[in-house]
PDB file of C-alpha atoms and ligand atoms in Angstrom:
ATOM      1  CA  MET A   1      15.846 -11.162 -20.839  1.00 80.00           C
ATOM      2  CA  LEU A   2      16.817  -8.442 -18.415  1.00 87.00           C
ATOM      3  CA  PRO A   3      18.136  -5.273 -20.132  1.00 85.00           C
ATOM      4  CA  ASP A   4      21.625  -4.583 -18.714  1.00 91.00           C
ATOM      5  CA  ASN A   5      22.421  -1.118 -17.376  1.00 95.00           C
ATOM      6  CA  PRO A   6      26.129  -1.269 -16.366  1.00 95.00           C
ATOM      7  CA  GLY A   7      26.069   2.383 -15.164  1.00 97.00           C
ATOM      8  CA  LEU A   8      23.853   1.341 -12.242  1.00 98.00           C
ATOM      9  CA  ARG A   9      26.635  -0.852 -10.823  1.00 97.00           C
ATOM     10  CA  ALA A  10      28.625   2.321 -10.116  1.00 97.00           C
ATOM     11  CA  TYR A  11      26.268   3.250  -7.253  1.00 98.00           C
ATOM     12  CA  PRO A  12      27.403   1.680  -3.968  1.00 97.00           C
ATOM     13  CA  PHE A  13      23.843   2.027  -2.631  1.00 97.00           C
ATOM     14  CA  LEU A  14      21.329   1.038  -5.279  1.00 98.00           C
ATOM     15  CA  TYR A  15      17.582   0.793  -4.574  1.00 98.00           C
ATOM     16  CA  GLY A  16      14.718   0.117  -6.924  1.00 98.00           C
ATOM     17  CA  LEU A  17      11.173  -0.850  -7.757  1.00 98.00           C
ATOM     18  CA  ILE A  18       9.982  -4.027  -9.473  1.00 98.00           C
ATOM     19  CA  GLY A  19       6.588  -4.436 -11.127  1.00 97.00           C
ATOM     20  CA  TYR A  20       5.112  -4.502 -14.628  1.00 96.00           C
ATOM     21  CA  PRO A  21       4.327  -2.324 -16.376  1.00 94.00           C
ATOM     22  CA  LEU A  22       5.778   0.603 -14.413  1.00 94.00           C
ATOM     23  CA  GLY A  23       4.392   4.055 -15.071  1.00 85.00           C
ATOM     24  CA  HIS A  24       5.017   7.101 -12.914  1.00 83.00           C
ATOM     25  CA  SER A  25       6.582   5.990  -9.644  1.00 87.00           C
ATOM     26  CA  PHE A  26       6.078   7.834  -6.357  1.00 93.00           C
ATOM     27  CA  SER A  27       8.956   5.851  -4.799  1.00 95.00           C
ATOM     28  CA  GLN A  28      11.498   6.834  -7.461  1.00 96.00           C
ATOM     29  CA  THR A  29      10.790  10.552  -6.975  1.00 96.00           C
ATOM     30  CA  TYR A  30      10.502  10.227  -3.189  1.00 97.00           C
ATOM     31  CA  PHE A  31      13.798   8.386  -2.676  1.00 98.00           C
ATOM     32  CA  ASN A  32      15.926  10.214  -5.266  1.00 98.00           C
ATOM     33  CA  GLU A  33      14.753  13.566  -3.805  1.00 98.00           C
ATOM     34  CA  LYS A  34      15.535  12.268  -0.311  1.00 98.00           C
ATOM     35  CA  PHE A  35      19.065  11.234  -1.401  1.00 98.00           C
ATOM     36  CA  VAL A  36      19.759  14.694  -2.869  1.00 98.00           C
ATOM     37  CA  ARG A  37      18.214  16.519   0.120  1.00 98.00           C
ATOM     38  CA  GLU A  38      20.211  14.475   2.626  1.00 97.00           C
ATOM     39  CA  GLY A  39      23.452  14.639   0.568  1.00 98.00           C
ATOM     40  CA  ARG A  40      23.625  10.829   0.262  1.00 97.00           C
ATOM     41  CA  ALA A  41      26.322  10.449  -2.401  1.00 97.00           C
ATOM     42  CA  GLY A  42      26.347   7.082  -4.220  1.00 97.00           C
ATOM     43  CA  HIS A  43      22.662   6.456  -3.500  1.00 98.00           C
ATOM     44  CA  TYR A  44      20.282   5.946  -6.415  1.00 98.00           C
ATOM     45  CA  TYR A  45      16.734   4.611  -6.920  1.00 98.00           C
ATOM     46  CA  GLN A  46      15.859   2.969 -10.235  1.00 97.00           C
ATOM     47  CA  PRO A  47      12.616   1.436 -11.563  1.00 97.00           C
ATOM     48  CA  PHE A  48      13.074  -2.106 -12.943  1.00 97.00           C
ATOM     49  CA  PRO A  49      10.059  -3.104 -15.094  1.00 97.00           C
ATOM     50  CA  LEU A  50      10.319  -6.922 -15.112  1.00 98.00           C
ATOM     51  CA  GLU A  51       8.324  -8.582 -17.881  1.00 97.00           C
ATOM     52  CA  ALA A  52       8.199 -11.749 -15.762  1.00 98.00           C
ATOM     53  CA  VAL A  53       8.844 -12.337 -12.082  1.00 98.00           C
ATOM     54  CA  SER A  54      11.154 -15.220 -13.067  1.00 98.00           C
ATOM     55  CA  LEU A  55      13.689 -12.499 -14.016  1.00 98.00           C
ATOM     56  CA  PHE A  56      14.032 -11.579 -10.334  1.00 98.00           C
ATOM     57  CA  PRO A  57      17.097 -13.829  -9.607  1.00 97.00           C
ATOM     58  CA  GLU A  58      18.787 -12.398 -12.722  1.00 97.00           C
ATOM     59  CA  LEU A  59      18.198  -8.868 -11.417  1.00 97.00           C
ATOM     60  CA  ILE A  60      19.722  -9.669  -8.027  1.00 97.00           C
ATOM     61  CA  LYS A  61      22.734 -11.267  -9.714  1.00 95.00           C
ATOM     62  CA  ALA A  62      23.177  -8.396 -12.194  1.00 96.00           C
ATOM     63  CA  TYR A  63      23.270  -5.725  -9.465  1.00 97.00           C
ATOM     64  CA  PRO A  64      25.116  -6.971  -6.383  1.00 96.00           C
ATOM     65  CA  ASN A  65      25.051  -3.365  -5.148  1.00 97.00           C
ATOM     66  CA  LEU A  66      21.235  -3.549  -4.649  1.00 98.00           C
ATOM     67  CA  ARG A  67      20.352  -2.721  -1.047  1.00 98.00           C
ATOM     68  CA  GLY A  68      16.601  -2.749  -1.290  1.00 98.00           C
ATOM     69  CA  LEU A  69      13.581  -2.991  -3.554  1.00 98.00           C
ATOM     70  CA  ASN A  70       9.954  -1.977  -3.499  1.00 98.00           C
ATOM     71  CA  VAL A  71       7.478  -4.339  -5.112  1.00 97.00           C
ATOM     72  CA  THR A  72       4.314  -3.307  -6.901  1.00 94.00           C
ATOM     73  CA  ILE A  73       1.539  -4.857  -9.022  1.00 89.00           C
ATOM     74  CA  PRO A  74       1.570  -7.661 -10.172  1.00 93.00           C
ATOM     75  CA  TYR A  75       4.455  -9.147  -8.129  1.00 96.00           C
ATOM     76  CA  LYS A  76       3.553  -8.546  -4.460  1.00 94.00           C
ATOM     77  CA  GLU A  77       2.575 -12.217  -4.076  1.00 94.00           C
ATOM     78  CA  GLN A  78       4.406 -13.781  -7.019  1.00 97.00           C
ATOM     79  CA  VAL A  79       7.839 -12.696  -5.750  1.00 98.00           C
ATOM     80  CA  ILE A  80       7.536 -14.625  -2.460  1.00 97.00           C
ATOM     81  CA  PRO A  81       8.926 -17.984  -3.744  1.00 97.00           C
ATOM     82  CA  TYR A  82      12.086 -16.159  -4.911  1.00 98.00           C
ATOM     83  CA  LEU A  83      12.909 -14.759  -1.452  1.00 98.00           C
ATOM     84  CA  ASP A  84      15.246 -16.312   1.122  1.00 97.00           C
ATOM     85  CA  SER A  85      13.123 -15.381   4.135  1.00 96.00           C
ATOM     86  CA  LEU A  86      10.068 -13.369   5.152  1.00 97.00           C
ATOM     87  CA  GLY A  87       9.213 -10.942   7.933  1.00 94.00           C
ATOM     88  CA  GLU A  88       6.615 -12.261  10.370  1.00 91.00           C
ATOM     89  CA  GLU A  89       3.706 -10.175   9.067  1.00 91.00           C
ATOM     90  CA  VAL A  90       4.280 -11.355   5.454  1.00 94.00           C
ATOM     91  CA  ALA A  91       3.701 -14.925   6.556  1.00 88.00           C
ATOM     92  CA  HIS A  92       0.261 -13.757   7.798  1.00 89.00           C
ATOM     93  CA  ILE A  93      -0.863 -11.690   4.810  1.00 93.00           C
ATOM     94  CA  GLY A  94       1.055 -13.263   1.912  1.00 93.00           C
ATOM     95  CA  ALA A  95       2.055  -9.977   0.218  1.00 94.00           C
ATOM     96  CA  VAL A  96       5.488  -8.318   0.001  1.00 96.00           C
ATOM     97  CA  ASN A  97       6.048  -4.679  -0.925  1.00 96.00           C
ATOM     98  CA  VAL A  98       9.584  -4.221   0.430  1.00 98.00           C
ATOM     99  CA  ILE A  99      12.654  -6.439  -0.047  1.00 98.00           C
ATOM    100  CA  ARG A 100      15.881  -6.006   1.875  1.00 98.00           C
ATOM    101  CA  CYS A 101      18.930  -7.255  -0.035  1.00 96.00           C
ATOM    102  CA  LEU A 102      21.721  -8.251   2.291  1.00 92.00           C
ATOM    103  CA  GLU A 103      24.868 -10.128   1.256  1.00 88.00           C
ATOM    104  CA  GLY A 104      23.114 -11.836  -1.663  1.00 87.00           C
ATOM    105  CA  LYS A 105      20.055 -12.784   0.427  1.00 95.00           C
ATOM    106  CA  CYS A 106      16.593 -11.288  -0.081  1.00 98.00           C
ATOM    107  CA  ILE A 107      14.168 -10.805   2.802  1.00 98.00           C
ATOM    108  CA  GLY A 108      10.528  -9.839   2.189  1.00 98.00           C
ATOM    109  CA  TYR A 109       8.526  -7.359   4.296  1.00 97.00           C
ATOM    110  CA  ASN A 110       5.283  -5.400   4.092  1.00 97.00           C
ATOM    111  CA  SER A 111       5.469  -1.697   4.927  1.00 97.00           C
ATOM    112  CA  ASP A 112       1.827  -1.028   3.886  1.00 96.00           C
ATOM    113  CA  ILE A 113       0.789  -2.548   7.215  1.00 97.00           C
ATOM    114  CA  HIS A 114       2.848  -0.026   9.149  1.00 97.00           C
ATOM    115  CA  GLY A 115       1.819   2.867   6.870  1.00 98.00           C
ATOM    116  CA  PHE A 116      -1.882   2.128   7.151  1.00 98.00           C
ATOM    117  CA  GLU A 117      -1.825   1.449  10.894  1.00 98.00           C
ATOM    118  CA  ARG A 118      -0.026   4.691  11.727  1.00 98.00           C
ATOM    119  CA  ASP A 119      -2.226   6.734   9.416  1.00 98.00           C
ATOM    120  CA  LEU A 120      -5.477   5.182  10.635  1.00 98.00           C
ATOM    121  CA  VAL A 121      -4.548   5.767  14.280  1.00 98.00           C
ATOM    122  CA  GLU A 122      -3.818   9.418  13.427  1.00 98.00           C
ATOM    123  CA  PHE A 123      -7.082   9.747  11.470  1.00 98.00           C
ATOM    124  CA  LEU A 124      -9.287   8.282  14.211  1.00 98.00           C
ATOM    125  CA  GLY A 125      -7.473  10.117  16.992  1.00 96.00           C
ATOM    126  CA  GLY A 126      -9.428  10.054  20.245  1.00 94.00           C
ATOM    127  CA  GLN A 127     -12.533   8.774  18.429  1.00 94.00           C
ATOM    128  CA  ARG A 128     -11.266   5.180  18.092  1.00 93.00           C
ATOM    129  CA  GLN A 129     -13.812   4.017  20.709  1.00 93.00           C
ATOM    130  CA  GLU A 130     -16.685   5.349  18.548  1.00 93.00           C
ATOM    131  CA  ILE A 131     -15.908   2.728  15.890  1.00 97.00           C
ATOM    132  CA  GLU A 132     -17.977  -0.408  16.433  1.00 97.00           C
ATOM    133  CA  ALA A 133     -17.187  -2.018  13.071  1.00 98.00           C
ATOM    134  CA  ALA A 134     -15.636  -1.394   9.653  1.00 98.00           C
ATOM    135  CA  LEU A 135     -16.402  -2.165   6.011  1.00 98.00           C
ATOM    136  CA  VAL A 136     -13.452  -2.952   3.735  1.00 98.00           C
ATOM    137  CA  LEU A 137     -14.344  -2.225   0.100  1.00 98.00           C
ATOM    138  CA  GLY A 138     -12.254  -4.387  -2.273  1.00 97.00           C
ATOM    139  CA  ILE A 139     -10.314  -7.510  -1.451  1.00 94.00           C
ATOM    140  CA  GLY A 140      -7.034  -7.214  -3.372  1.00 89.00           C
ATOM    141  CA  GLY A 141      -3.413  -6.870  -2.166  1.00 87.00           C
ATOM    142  CA  ALA A 142      -3.796  -3.623  -0.216  1.00 92.00           C
ATOM    143  CA  ALA A 143      -6.932  -4.952   1.531  1.00 94.00           C
ATOM    144  CA  LYS A 144      -4.792  -7.688   3.105  1.00 93.00           C
ATOM    145  CA  ALA A 145      -2.691  -5.087   4.928  1.00 96.00           C
ATOM    146  CA  VAL A 146      -5.856  -3.201   5.946  1.00 97.00           C
ATOM    147  CA  ILE A 147      -7.481  -6.351   7.340  1.00 97.00           C
ATOM    148  CA  TYR A 148      -4.315  -7.280   9.243  1.00 97.00           C
ATOM    149  CA  VAL A 149      -4.361  -3.857  10.925  1.00 98.00           C
ATOM    150  CA  LEU A 150      -8.103  -3.971  11.736  1.00 98.00           C
ATOM    151  CA  LYS A 151      -7.597  -7.362  13.415  1.00 97.00           C
ATOM    152  CA  LYS A 152      -4.620  -5.984  15.348  1.00 96.00           C
ATOM    153  CA  MET A 153      -6.692  -2.969  16.455  1.00 97.00           C
ATOM    154  CA  ASP A 154      -9.626  -5.219  17.426  1.00 97.00           C
ATOM    155  CA  ILE A 155     -12.024  -3.535  14.999  1.00 98.00           C
ATOM    156  CA  PRO A 156     -14.597  -6.059  13.672  1.00 98.00           C
ATOM    157  CA  TYR A 157     -14.939  -5.798   9.890  1.00 98.00           C
ATOM    158  CA  GLN A 158     -16.736  -7.175   6.856  1.00 98.00           C
ATOM    159  CA  THR A 159     -15.211  -7.284   3.377  1.00 98.00           C
ATOM    160  CA  VAL A 160     -17.187  -6.158   0.319  1.00 98.00           C
ATOM    161  CA  SER A 161     -16.442  -7.009  -3.313  1.00 98.00           C
ATOM    162  CA  ARG A 162     -18.075  -7.322  -6.716  1.00 98.00           C
ATOM    163  CA  THR A 163     -17.342 -11.050  -6.951  1.00 95.00           C
ATOM    164  CA  ALA A 164     -19.440 -13.680  -5.140  1.00 94.00           C
ATOM    165  CA  GLY A 165     -17.423 -16.003  -2.909  1.00 95.00           C
ATOM    166  CA  LYS A 166     -14.463 -13.634  -2.474  1.00 93.00           C
ATOM    167  CA  SER A 167     -15.828 -11.474   0.349  1.00 97.00           C
ATOM    168  CA  ASP A 168     -18.354 -11.377   3.206  1.00 98.00           C
ATOM    169  CA  LEU A 169     -20.730  -9.156   1.231  1.00 98.00           C
ATOM    170  CA  LEU A 170     -21.327  -7.991  -2.325  1.00 98.00           C
ATOM    171  CA  PHE A 171     -21.713  -4.275  -3.034  1.00 98.00           C
ATOM    172  CA  GLU A 172     -25.383  -4.841  -3.920  1.00 98.00           C
ATOM    173  CA  ASP A 173     -25.994  -6.482  -0.494  1.00 97.00           C
ATOM    174  CA  LEU A 174     -25.189  -3.277   1.394  1.00 98.00           C
ATOM    175  CA  ASP A 175     -28.148  -1.667   3.147  1.00 98.00           C
ATOM    176  CA  ALA A 176     -28.824   1.009   5.767  1.00 98.00           C
ATOM    177  CA  GLY A 177     -28.013  -1.421   8.600  1.00 98.00           C
ATOM    178  CA  HIS A 178     -24.525  -2.256   7.279  1.00 98.00           C
ATOM    179  CA  ILE A 179     -23.684   1.421   6.895  1.00 98.00           C
ATOM    180  CA  ARG A 180     -25.144   2.380  10.298  1.00 97.00           C
ATOM    181  CA  ARG A 181     -23.209  -0.366  12.105  1.00 97.00           C
ATOM    182  CA  SER A 182     -19.900   0.378  10.314  1.00 98.00           C
ATOM    183  CA  GLN A 183     -18.706   3.847  11.248  1.00 98.00           C
ATOM    184  CA  LEU A 184     -15.395   3.200   9.480  1.00 98.00           C
ATOM    185  CA  ILE A 185     -15.504   2.555   5.711  1.00 98.00           C
ATOM    186  CA  ILE A 186     -12.243   1.922   3.860  1.00 98.00           C
ATOM    187  CA  ASN A 187     -11.930   2.014   0.081  1.00 98.00           C
ATOM    188  CA  THR A 188      -9.163  -0.334  -1.075  1.00 97.00           C
ATOM    189  CA  THR A 189     -10.345  -0.454  -4.708  1.00 97.00           C
ATOM    190  CA  PRO A 190      -8.779   1.809  -7.356  1.00 94.00           C
ATOM    191  CA  LEU A 191     -12.215   3.384  -8.005  1.00 98.00           C
ATOM    192  CA  GLY A 192     -11.887   7.173  -8.102  1.00 97.00           C
ATOM    193  CA  MET A 193      -8.166   7.127  -8.890  1.00 95.00           C
ATOM    194  CA  ALA A 194      -7.007   9.501 -11.657  1.00 94.00           C
ATOM    195  CA  PRO A 195      -7.864   9.490 -14.519  1.00 94.00           C
ATOM    196  CA  ALA A 196     -11.139   7.709 -13.531  1.00 96.00           C
ATOM    197  CA  LEU A 197     -12.178  10.662 -11.351  1.00 97.00           C
ATOM    198  CA  ASP A 198     -15.909  10.111 -11.779  1.00 98.00           C
ATOM    199  CA  THR A 199     -15.937   6.512 -10.470  1.00 98.00           C
ATOM    200  CA  LEU A 200     -16.643   5.436  -6.874  1.00 98.00           C
ATOM    201  CA  PRO A 201     -17.515   2.289  -4.925  1.00 98.00           C
ATOM    202  CA  LYS A 202     -21.258   1.583  -5.132  1.00 98.00           C
ATOM    203  CA  ILE A 203     -22.452   1.855  -1.526  1.00 98.00           C
ATOM    204  CA  PRO A 204     -25.653   3.474  -0.201  1.00 98.00           C
ATOM    205  CA  TYR A 205     -24.092   6.869   0.623  1.00 98.00           C
ATOM    206  CA  GLU A 206     -27.449   8.270   1.704  1.00 98.00           C
ATOM    207  CA  HIS A 207     -26.981   6.452   5.056  1.00 98.00           C
ATOM    208  CA  ILE A 208     -23.603   8.051   5.811  1.00 98.00           C
ATOM    209  CA  THR A 209     -23.733  10.497   8.723  1.00 98.00           C
ATOM    210  CA  LYS A 210     -21.327  12.710  10.640  1.00 98.00           C
ATOM    211  CA  ALA A 211     -20.546   9.683  12.824  1.00 97.00           C
ATOM    212  CA  HIS A 212     -18.682   8.063   9.881  1.00 98.00           C
ATOM    213  CA  PHE A 213     -15.004   7.963   8.996  1.00 98.00           C
ATOM    214  CA  LEU A 214     -14.228   7.357   5.301  1.00 98.00           C
ATOM    215  CA  TYR A 215     -10.662   6.349   4.524  1.00 98.00           C
ATOM    216  CA  ASP A 216      -9.600   6.088   0.866  1.00 98.00           C
ATOM    217  CA  LEU A 217      -6.327   4.347   0.002  1.00 98.00           C
ATOM    218  CA  VAL A 218      -6.385   6.317  -3.262  1.00 97.00           C
ATOM    219  CA  TYR A 219      -4.271   9.494  -2.965  1.00 95.00           C
ATOM    220  CA  ASN A 220      -4.583  10.971  -6.458  1.00 94.00           C
ATOM    221  CA  PRO A 221      -6.757  13.082  -6.565  1.00 96.00           C
ATOM    222  CA  SER A 222      -6.437  14.321  -2.980  1.00 97.00           C
ATOM    223  CA  THR A 223     -10.252  14.347  -2.631  1.00 98.00           C
ATOM    224  CA  THR A 224     -11.850  11.399  -4.396  1.00 98.00           C
ATOM    225  CA  LEU A 225     -15.533  11.167  -5.244  1.00 98.00           C
ATOM    226  CA  PHE A 226     -15.885   8.574  -2.411  1.00 98.00           C
ATOM    227  CA  MET A 227     -14.484  11.166   0.031  1.00 98.00           C
ATOM    228  CA  GLU A 228     -16.618  13.916  -1.510  1.00 98.00           C
ATOM    229  CA  MET A 229     -19.790  11.843  -0.923  1.00 98.00           C
ATOM    230  CA  GLY A 230     -18.785  11.474   2.732  1.00 98.00           C
ATOM    231  CA  LEU A 231     -17.974  15.183   3.120  1.00 98.00           C
ATOM    232  CA  ARG A 232     -21.421  16.116   1.781  1.00 98.00           C
ATOM    233  CA  ARG A 233     -22.958  14.149   4.683  1.00 98.00           C
ATOM    234  CA  GLY A 234     -20.635  15.523   7.352  1.00 98.00           C
ATOM    235  CA  ALA A 235     -18.352  12.464   7.618  1.00 98.00           C
ATOM    236  CA  ARG A 236     -14.653  12.759   8.376  1.00 98.00           C
ATOM    237  CA  VAL A 237     -12.516  11.701   5.406  1.00 98.00           C
ATOM    238  CA  GLN A 238      -8.881  10.884   4.698  1.00 98.00           C
ATOM    239  CA  ASN A 239      -6.965   9.992   1.522  1.00 98.00           C
ATOM    240  CA  GLY A 240      -4.055   7.517   1.229  1.00 97.00           C
ATOM    241  CA  LEU A 241      -1.242  10.068   1.005  1.00 97.00           C
ATOM    242  CA  GLY A 242      -0.279   9.781   4.674  1.00 98.00           C
ATOM    243  CA  MET A 243      -0.147   5.986   4.337  1.00 98.00           C
ATOM    244  CA  LEU A 244       2.021   6.326   1.230  1.00 96.00           C
ATOM    245  CA  TYR A 245       4.614   8.514   2.990  1.00 97.00           C
ATOM    246  CA  LYS A 246       4.553   6.427   6.158  1.00 98.00           C
ATOM    247  CA  GLN A 247       5.120   3.159   4.249  1.00 97.00           C
ATOM    248  CA  ALA A 248       8.036   4.751   2.323  1.00 97.00           C
ATOM    249  CA  LEU A 249       9.638   5.898   5.566  1.00 97.00           C
ATOM    250  CA  LYS A 250       9.216   2.383   6.960  1.00 97.00           C
ATOM    251  CA  ALA A 251      10.809   0.886   3.802  1.00 98.00           C
ATOM    252  CA  TRP A 252      13.864   3.074   4.401  1.00 98.00           C
ATOM    253  CA  GLU A 253      14.070   1.832   8.011  1.00 97.00           C
ATOM    254  CA  ILE A 254      13.808  -1.777   6.792  1.00 97.00           C
ATOM    255  CA  TRP A 255      16.680  -1.262   4.340  1.00 98.00           C
ATOM    256  CA  ASN A 256      18.761   0.660   6.882  1.00 96.00           C
ATOM    257  CA  PRO A 257      17.829  -0.512  10.368  1.00 91.00           C
ATOM    258  CA  PRO A 258      19.081   1.701  13.183  1.00 84.00           C
ATOM    259  CA  ILE A 259      22.359   0.357  14.590  1.00 82.00           C
ATOM    260  CA  GLY A 260      22.374  -0.759  18.207  1.00 69.00           C
TER     261      GLY A 260
HETATM  262  P1  LIG B 301      -5.485  -4.950  -6.428  1.00 66.42           P
HETATM  263  O1  LIG B 301      -4.709  -6.023  -5.736  1.00 66.42           O
HETATM  264  O2  LIG B 301      -5.612  -4.963  -7.917  1.00 66.42           O
HETATM  265  O3  LIG B 301      -6.967  -4.973  -5.772  1.00 66.42           O
HETATM  266  C1  LIG B 301      -7.972  -4.102  -6.202  1.00 66.42           C
HETATM  267  C2  LIG B 301      -9.316  -4.508  -5.601  1.00 66.42           C
HETATM  268  O4  LIG B 301     -10.279  -3.587  -6.085  1.00 66.42           O
HETATM  269  C3  LIG B 301      -9.800  -5.897  -5.997  1.00 66.42           C
HETATM  270  O5  LIG B 301     -10.535  -6.441  -4.932  1.00 66.42           O
HETATM  271  C4  LIG B 301     -10.731  -5.596  -7.180  1.00 66.42           C
HETATM  272  O6  LIG B 301     -11.781  -6.522  -7.315  1.00 66.42           O
HETATM  273  C5  LIG B 301     -11.333  -4.285  -6.712  1.00 66.42           C
HETATM  274  N1  LIG B 301     -11.818  -3.540  -7.867  1.00 66.42           N
HETATM  275  C6  LIG B 301     -11.117  -3.081  -8.941  1.00 66.42           C
HETATM  276  N2  LIG B 301     -11.924  -2.441  -9.781  1.00 66.42           N
HETATM  277  C7  LIG B 301     -13.178  -2.508  -9.256  1.00 66.42           C
HETATM  278  C8  LIG B 301     -14.465  -2.049  -9.676  1.00 66.42           C
HETATM  279  N3  LIG B 301     -14.619  -1.396 -10.833  1.00 66.42           N
HETATM  280  N4  LIG B 301     -15.527  -2.304  -8.883  1.00 66.42           N
HETATM  281  C9  LIG B 301     -15.388  -2.987  -7.730  1.00 66.42           C
HETATM  282  N5  LIG B 301     -14.202  -3.455  -7.265  1.00 66.42           N
HETATM  283  C10 LIG B 301     -13.110  -3.212  -8.036  1.00 66.42           C
HETATM  284  O7  LIG B 301      -4.921  -3.518  -6.068  1.00 66.42           O
HETATM  285  P2  LIG B 301      -4.229  -3.067  -4.682  1.00 66.42           P
HETATM  286  O8  LIG B 301      -2.770  -3.262  -4.750  1.00 66.42           O
HETATM  287  O9  LIG B 301      -4.993  -3.685  -3.569  1.00 66.42           O
HETATM  288  O10 LIG B 301      -4.476  -1.475  -4.736  1.00 66.42           O
HETATM  289  C11 LIG B 301      -5.782  -0.944  -4.638  1.00 66.42           C
HETATM  290  C12 LIG B 301      -5.730   0.576  -4.539  1.00 66.42           C
HETATM  291  O11 LIG B 301      -5.068   0.953  -3.347  1.00 66.42           O
HETATM  292  C13 LIG B 301      -4.979   1.257  -5.696  1.00 66.42           C
HETATM  293  O12 LIG B 301      -5.674   2.430  -6.028  1.00 66.42           O
HETATM  294  C14 LIG B 301      -3.636   1.592  -5.090  1.00 66.42           C
HETATM  295  O13 LIG B 301      -3.047   2.733  -5.687  1.00 66.42           O
HETATM  296  C15 LIG B 301      -4.050   1.893  -3.641  1.00 66.42           C
HETATM  297  N6  LIG B 301      -2.952   1.703  -2.687  1.00 66.42           N
HETATM  298  C16 LIG B 301      -2.574   2.774  -1.944  1.00 66.42           C
HETATM  299  C17 LIG B 301      -1.566   2.644  -1.022  1.00 66.42           C
HETATM  300  C18 LIG B 301      -1.149   3.839  -0.196  1.00 66.42           C
HETATM  301  O14 LIG B 301      -0.046   3.837   0.366  1.00 66.42           O
HETATM  302  N7  LIG B 301      -2.003   4.831  -0.083  1.00 66.42           N
HETATM  303  C19 LIG B 301      -0.920   1.408  -0.840  1.00 66.42           C
HETATM  304  C20 LIG B 301      -1.343   0.320  -1.604  1.00 66.42           C
HETATM  305  C21 LIG B 301      -2.364   0.485  -2.537  1.00 66.42           C
HETATM  306  P3  LIG B 301     -11.662  -7.852  -8.196  1.00 66.42           P
HETATM  307  O15 LIG B 301     -10.783  -8.768  -7.383  1.00 66.42           O
HETATM  308  O16 LIG B 301     -13.066  -8.296  -8.293  1.00 66.42           O
HETATM  309  O17 LIG B 301     -11.035  -7.440  -9.507  1.00 66.42           O
END
């Protein structure tokens, strides 16, 4: 059953996060600070830890003042059957991380695509043409957004995972040739994320050179061990913080599209 919180119905503009379990939430801090900074009275952002995704309709009914939701693990895919419609890119990647609630209807979007695309373009800058191919490490929810963007940017890629049959390559398959041909390497696994600071994807780092770009979707710590291994060999590195902020900004635009 959904715990009732009648006080939340007093906010004319309620936003929130669904997932389970929910620990520290970047979005809650980001949006509530934004509301205070911008003097947005009546706006509030609340985490809703849902024990089961089947509680989603109950949540929407309980809080008719909900304007928008973020979605996190494990509901990015599971929530789709509960939505009234989907943005075009969701139909391609099958993962929702933003829901717009409008007059009782729920529309699913994915702002990770936008966040990653903008941040990757910024990271590569004028060197985009130096990238012949990419390696995508991990093949979970975030990897889907990454792959969508690589296809859109015409960057050939191979996926790498620890499980046979899920990806193009296994981590143990990677050799000097794969690393040499793939100047862009993107970590979409949680390896290296706090508190597991001493973990990293198992790739042959000895073949990384200053021609490489290492992008880590992990943003805590700001320099992961994966990035550190790249830095030691002169590679350019980037963490996922820029993507995180850019996807949050996009979520706000989805909930409150510019008029006209
Ligand atoms: P997910 O759906 O659980 O996928 C995680 C992937 O990592 C899976 O392919 C999993 O492989 C692989 N993996 C996990 N542990 C591994 C290990 N020990 N060795 C090898 N592979 C391993 O998670 P997600 O939603 O894609 O998120 C992944 C990471 O991206 C998280 O750290 C998350 O915080 C970050 N992220 C950042 C942003 C941002 O804005 N910067 C946005 C989204 C996500 P199996 O399938 O074999 O388990």
